mmCIF file of C-alpha atoms and ligand atoms in Angstrom:
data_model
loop_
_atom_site.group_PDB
_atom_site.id
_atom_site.type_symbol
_atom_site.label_atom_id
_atom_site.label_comp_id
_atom_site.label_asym_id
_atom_site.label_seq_id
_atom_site.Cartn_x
_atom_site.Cartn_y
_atom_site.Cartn_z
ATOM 1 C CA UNK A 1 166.003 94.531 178.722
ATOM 2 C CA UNK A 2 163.412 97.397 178.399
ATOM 3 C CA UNK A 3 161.955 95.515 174.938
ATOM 4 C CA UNK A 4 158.262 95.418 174.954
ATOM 5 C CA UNK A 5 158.099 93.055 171.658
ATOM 6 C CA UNK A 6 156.145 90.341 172.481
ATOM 7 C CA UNK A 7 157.796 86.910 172.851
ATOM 8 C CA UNK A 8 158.457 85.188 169.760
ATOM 9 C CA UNK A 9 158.722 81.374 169.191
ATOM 10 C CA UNK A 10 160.683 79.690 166.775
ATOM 11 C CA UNK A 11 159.051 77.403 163.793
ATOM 12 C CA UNK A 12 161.090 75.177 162.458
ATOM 13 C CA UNK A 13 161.535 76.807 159.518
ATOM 14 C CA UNK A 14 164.757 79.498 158.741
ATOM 15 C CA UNK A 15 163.378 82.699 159.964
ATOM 16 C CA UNK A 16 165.284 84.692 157.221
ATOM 17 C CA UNK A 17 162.949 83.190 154.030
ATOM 18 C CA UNK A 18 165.277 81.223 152.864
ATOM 19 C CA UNK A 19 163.032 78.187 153.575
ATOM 20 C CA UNK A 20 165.617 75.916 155.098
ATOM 21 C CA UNK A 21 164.475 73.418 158.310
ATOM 22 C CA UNK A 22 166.119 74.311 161.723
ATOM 23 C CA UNK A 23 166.306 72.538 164.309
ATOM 24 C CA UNK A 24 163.734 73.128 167.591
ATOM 25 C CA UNK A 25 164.721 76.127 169.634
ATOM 26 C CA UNK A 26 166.118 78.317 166.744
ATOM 27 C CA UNK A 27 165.060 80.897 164.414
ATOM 28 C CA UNK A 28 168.009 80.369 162.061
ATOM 29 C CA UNK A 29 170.122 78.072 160.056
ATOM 30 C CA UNK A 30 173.627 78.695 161.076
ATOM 31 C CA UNK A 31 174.909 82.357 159.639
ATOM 32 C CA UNK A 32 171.200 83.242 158.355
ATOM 33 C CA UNK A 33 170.544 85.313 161.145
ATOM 34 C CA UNK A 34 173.464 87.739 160.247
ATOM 35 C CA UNK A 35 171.710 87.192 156.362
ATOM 36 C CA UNK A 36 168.947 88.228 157.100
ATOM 37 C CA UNK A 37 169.850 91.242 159.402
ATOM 38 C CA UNK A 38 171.617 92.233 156.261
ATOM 39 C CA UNK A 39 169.207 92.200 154.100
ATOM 40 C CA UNK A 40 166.655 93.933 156.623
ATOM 41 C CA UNK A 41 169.428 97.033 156.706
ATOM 42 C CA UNK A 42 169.451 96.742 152.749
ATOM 43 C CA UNK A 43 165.578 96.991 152.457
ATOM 44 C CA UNK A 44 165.049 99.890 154.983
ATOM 45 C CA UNK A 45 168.100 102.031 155.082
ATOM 46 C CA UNK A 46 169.751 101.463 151.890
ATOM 47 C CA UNK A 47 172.721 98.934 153.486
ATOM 48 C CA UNK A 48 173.989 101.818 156.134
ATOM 49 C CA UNK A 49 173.853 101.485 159.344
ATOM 50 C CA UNK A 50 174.360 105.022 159.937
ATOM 51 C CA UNK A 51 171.191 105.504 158.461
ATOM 52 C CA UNK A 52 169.742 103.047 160.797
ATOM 53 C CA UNK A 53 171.155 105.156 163.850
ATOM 54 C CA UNK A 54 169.972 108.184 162.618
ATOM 55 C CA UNK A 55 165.999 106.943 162.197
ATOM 56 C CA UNK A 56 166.247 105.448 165.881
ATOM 57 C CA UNK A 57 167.665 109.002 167.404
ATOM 58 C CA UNK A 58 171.326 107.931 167.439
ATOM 59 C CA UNK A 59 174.719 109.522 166.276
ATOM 60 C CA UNK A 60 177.378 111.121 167.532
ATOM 61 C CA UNK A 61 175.183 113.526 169.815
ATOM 62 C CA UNK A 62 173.413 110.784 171.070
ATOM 63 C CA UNK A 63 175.706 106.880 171.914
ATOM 64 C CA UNK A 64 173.496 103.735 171.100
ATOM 65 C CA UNK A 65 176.340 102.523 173.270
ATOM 66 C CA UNK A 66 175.389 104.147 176.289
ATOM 67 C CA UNK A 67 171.588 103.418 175.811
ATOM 68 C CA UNK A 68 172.806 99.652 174.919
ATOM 69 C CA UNK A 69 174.324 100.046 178.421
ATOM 70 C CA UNK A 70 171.621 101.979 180.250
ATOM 71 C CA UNK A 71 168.491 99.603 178.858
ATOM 72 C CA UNK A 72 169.966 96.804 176.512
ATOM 73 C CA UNK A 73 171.975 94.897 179.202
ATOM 74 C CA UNK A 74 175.621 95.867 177.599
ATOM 75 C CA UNK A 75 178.438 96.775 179.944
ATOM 76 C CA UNK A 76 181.438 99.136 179.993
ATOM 77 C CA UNK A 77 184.794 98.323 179.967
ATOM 78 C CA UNK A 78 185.894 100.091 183.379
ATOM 79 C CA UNK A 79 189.530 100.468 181.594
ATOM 80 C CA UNK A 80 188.269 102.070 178.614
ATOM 81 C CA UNK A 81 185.683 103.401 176.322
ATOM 82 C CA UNK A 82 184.762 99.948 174.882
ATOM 83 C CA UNK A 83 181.305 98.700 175.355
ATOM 84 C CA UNK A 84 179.510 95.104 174.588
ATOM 85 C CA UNK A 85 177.402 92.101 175.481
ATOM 86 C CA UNK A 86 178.820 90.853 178.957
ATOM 87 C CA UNK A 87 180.831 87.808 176.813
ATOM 88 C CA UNK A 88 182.097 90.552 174.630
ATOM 89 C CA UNK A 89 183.845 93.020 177.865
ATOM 90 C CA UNK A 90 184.729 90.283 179.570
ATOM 91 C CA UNK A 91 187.020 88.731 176.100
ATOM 92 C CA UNK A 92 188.156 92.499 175.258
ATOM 93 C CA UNK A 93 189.444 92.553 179.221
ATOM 94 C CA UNK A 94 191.401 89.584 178.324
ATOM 95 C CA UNK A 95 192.330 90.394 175.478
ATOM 96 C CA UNK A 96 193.522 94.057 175.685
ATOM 97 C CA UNK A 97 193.862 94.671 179.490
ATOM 98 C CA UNK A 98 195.458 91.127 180.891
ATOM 99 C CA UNK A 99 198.442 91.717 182.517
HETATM 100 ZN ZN1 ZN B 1 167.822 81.079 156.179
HETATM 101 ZN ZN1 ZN B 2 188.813 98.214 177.796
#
C-alpha cells in the first residue's frame, strides 16, 4: 500500500453514525461499512462513482485498475483483463479459468 493516512483504531461504536455497538477490532456493524461508503458517494459525488473517478484523475484514459495494481496491492488475472484483491483473482481463476 502507498496510503499515507494515518492508522486508525476502531471505537466500539459503528463507524458509519448509525450509533450501533461493535464488537473490539471493527469499525462496523455487519453491512454498515458498504452503508456508509454509500452514503459518502451520495454526499460528495451525487451517488456516481464515475464522478468519484473523475475527481481522483481516473477514467477511461487513465485505469484505477492498473494503479489499484501498481500501488493498492490488487493483482491481474494473467488469463485476462480482470483485476482484484488477491481473494478476488484467485476465485475468478477458479471460477472462469479451471479446467
Ligand atoms: Zn452503522
Ligand atoms: Zn481471468
Amino acid at each position: 500500500m502507498s496510503t499515507n493516512e494515518p492508522r486508525l483504531i476502531p471505537t466500539g461504536t459503528c463507524w458509519c453514525g448509525c450509533n450501533s455497538s461493535v464488537g473490539l477490532g471493527s469499525f462496523f456493524a455487519r453491512g454498515h461499512d458498504k452503508t456508509a461508503e454509500a452514503a459518502l458517494l451520495a454526499v460528495l459525488y451525487d451517488s456516481s462513482v464515475a464522478r468519484l473517478l473523475h475527481h481522483h484523475g481516473y477514467g477511461p484514459d487513465k485505469s484505477v485498475l492498473d494503479a489499484a495494481v501498481s500501488e493498492g496491492g490488487w493483482e491481474e488475472c494473467p488469463r485476462c483483463e480482470y483485476a482484484g484483491a488477491p481473494a478476488s483473482v484467485r476465485n475468478h481463476t477458479r471460477k472462469y479459468h479451471s479446467g
